[in-house]
Short mmCIF file of C-alpha atoms in Angstrom, two decimals:
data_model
loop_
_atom_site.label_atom_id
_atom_site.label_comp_id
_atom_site.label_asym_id
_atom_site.label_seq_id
_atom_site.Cartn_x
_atom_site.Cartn_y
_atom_site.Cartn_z
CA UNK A 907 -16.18 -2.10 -62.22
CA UNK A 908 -16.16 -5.69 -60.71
CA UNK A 909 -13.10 -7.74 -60.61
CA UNK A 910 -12.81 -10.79 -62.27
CA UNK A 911 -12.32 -12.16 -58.95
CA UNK A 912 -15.29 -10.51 -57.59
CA UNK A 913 -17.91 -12.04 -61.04
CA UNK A 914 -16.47 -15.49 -60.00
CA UNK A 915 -17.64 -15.51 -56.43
CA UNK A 916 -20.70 -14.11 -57.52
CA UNK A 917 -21.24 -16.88 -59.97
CA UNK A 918 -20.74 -19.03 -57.23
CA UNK A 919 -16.75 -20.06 -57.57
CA UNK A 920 -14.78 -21.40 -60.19
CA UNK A 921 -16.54 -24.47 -60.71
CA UNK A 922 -20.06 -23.23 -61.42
CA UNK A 923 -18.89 -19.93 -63.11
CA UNK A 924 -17.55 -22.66 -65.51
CA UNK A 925 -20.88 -24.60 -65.57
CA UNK A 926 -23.13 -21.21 -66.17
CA UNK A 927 -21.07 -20.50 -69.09
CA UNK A 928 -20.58 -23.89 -70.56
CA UNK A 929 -16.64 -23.93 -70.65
CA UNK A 930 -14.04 -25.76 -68.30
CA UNK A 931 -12.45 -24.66 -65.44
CA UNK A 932 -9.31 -24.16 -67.76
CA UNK A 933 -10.66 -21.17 -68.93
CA UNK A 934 -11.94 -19.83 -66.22
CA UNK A 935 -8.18 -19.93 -64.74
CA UNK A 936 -7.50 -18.07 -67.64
CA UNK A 937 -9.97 -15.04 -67.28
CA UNK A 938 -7.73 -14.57 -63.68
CA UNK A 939 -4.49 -15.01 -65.25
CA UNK A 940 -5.32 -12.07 -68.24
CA UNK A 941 -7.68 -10.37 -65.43
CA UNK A 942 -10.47 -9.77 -68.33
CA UNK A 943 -13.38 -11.99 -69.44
CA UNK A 944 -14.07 -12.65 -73.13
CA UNK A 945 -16.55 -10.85 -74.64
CA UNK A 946 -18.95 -14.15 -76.18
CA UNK A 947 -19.49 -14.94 -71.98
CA UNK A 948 -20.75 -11.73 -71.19
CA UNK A 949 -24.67 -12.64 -71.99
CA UNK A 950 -24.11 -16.07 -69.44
CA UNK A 951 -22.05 -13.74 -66.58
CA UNK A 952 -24.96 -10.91 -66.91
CA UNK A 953 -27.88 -13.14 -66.80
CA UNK A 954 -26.83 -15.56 -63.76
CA UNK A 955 -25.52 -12.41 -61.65
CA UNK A 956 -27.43 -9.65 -62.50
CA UNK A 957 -24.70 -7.03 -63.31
CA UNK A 958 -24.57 -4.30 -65.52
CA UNK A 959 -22.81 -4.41 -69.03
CA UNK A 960 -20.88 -1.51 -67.31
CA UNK A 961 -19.17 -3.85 -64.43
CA UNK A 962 -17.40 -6.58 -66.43
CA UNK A 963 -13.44 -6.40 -66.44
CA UNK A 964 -13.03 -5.24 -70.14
CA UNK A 965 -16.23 -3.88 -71.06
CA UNK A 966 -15.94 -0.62 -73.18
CA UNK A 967 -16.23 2.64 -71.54
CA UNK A 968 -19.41 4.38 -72.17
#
C-alpha cells in the first residue's frame, strides 16, 4: 500500500494532485493530516497514476 505521501508525489505534488482531482489544495492538506484519501477521488488518483485499487491509503482489504 502507497502512502498518501507517496500518491501525491506521484500525482505530481500538492498542487496538481489538487488540479487532477478538481478540489483545492485545502483538501489535499487534509488527506495528509487524516493519512487516508476519500473514496469519490479514487477514479481521478487511479487514472492519472496508474495504481491499483489495492494501493490507496484506505482502500478495503481484499
Amino acid at each position: 500500500m502507497r502512502t498518501v505521501e507517496d500518491i501525491i508525489a506521484l500525482l505530481g505534488g500538492p498542487e496538481a494532485a489538487a488540479q487532477r482531482c478538481g478540489i483545492g489544495t485545502e483538501a489535499v492538506r487534509k488527506w495528509r493530516q487524516a493519512r487516508a484519501i476519500p473514496p469519490r477521488h479514487w477514479p481521478a488518483i487511479l487514472a492519472a497514476t496508474g495504481l491499483s485499487l489495492a494501493e490507496l491509503p484506505g482502500a478495503p482489504d481484499t
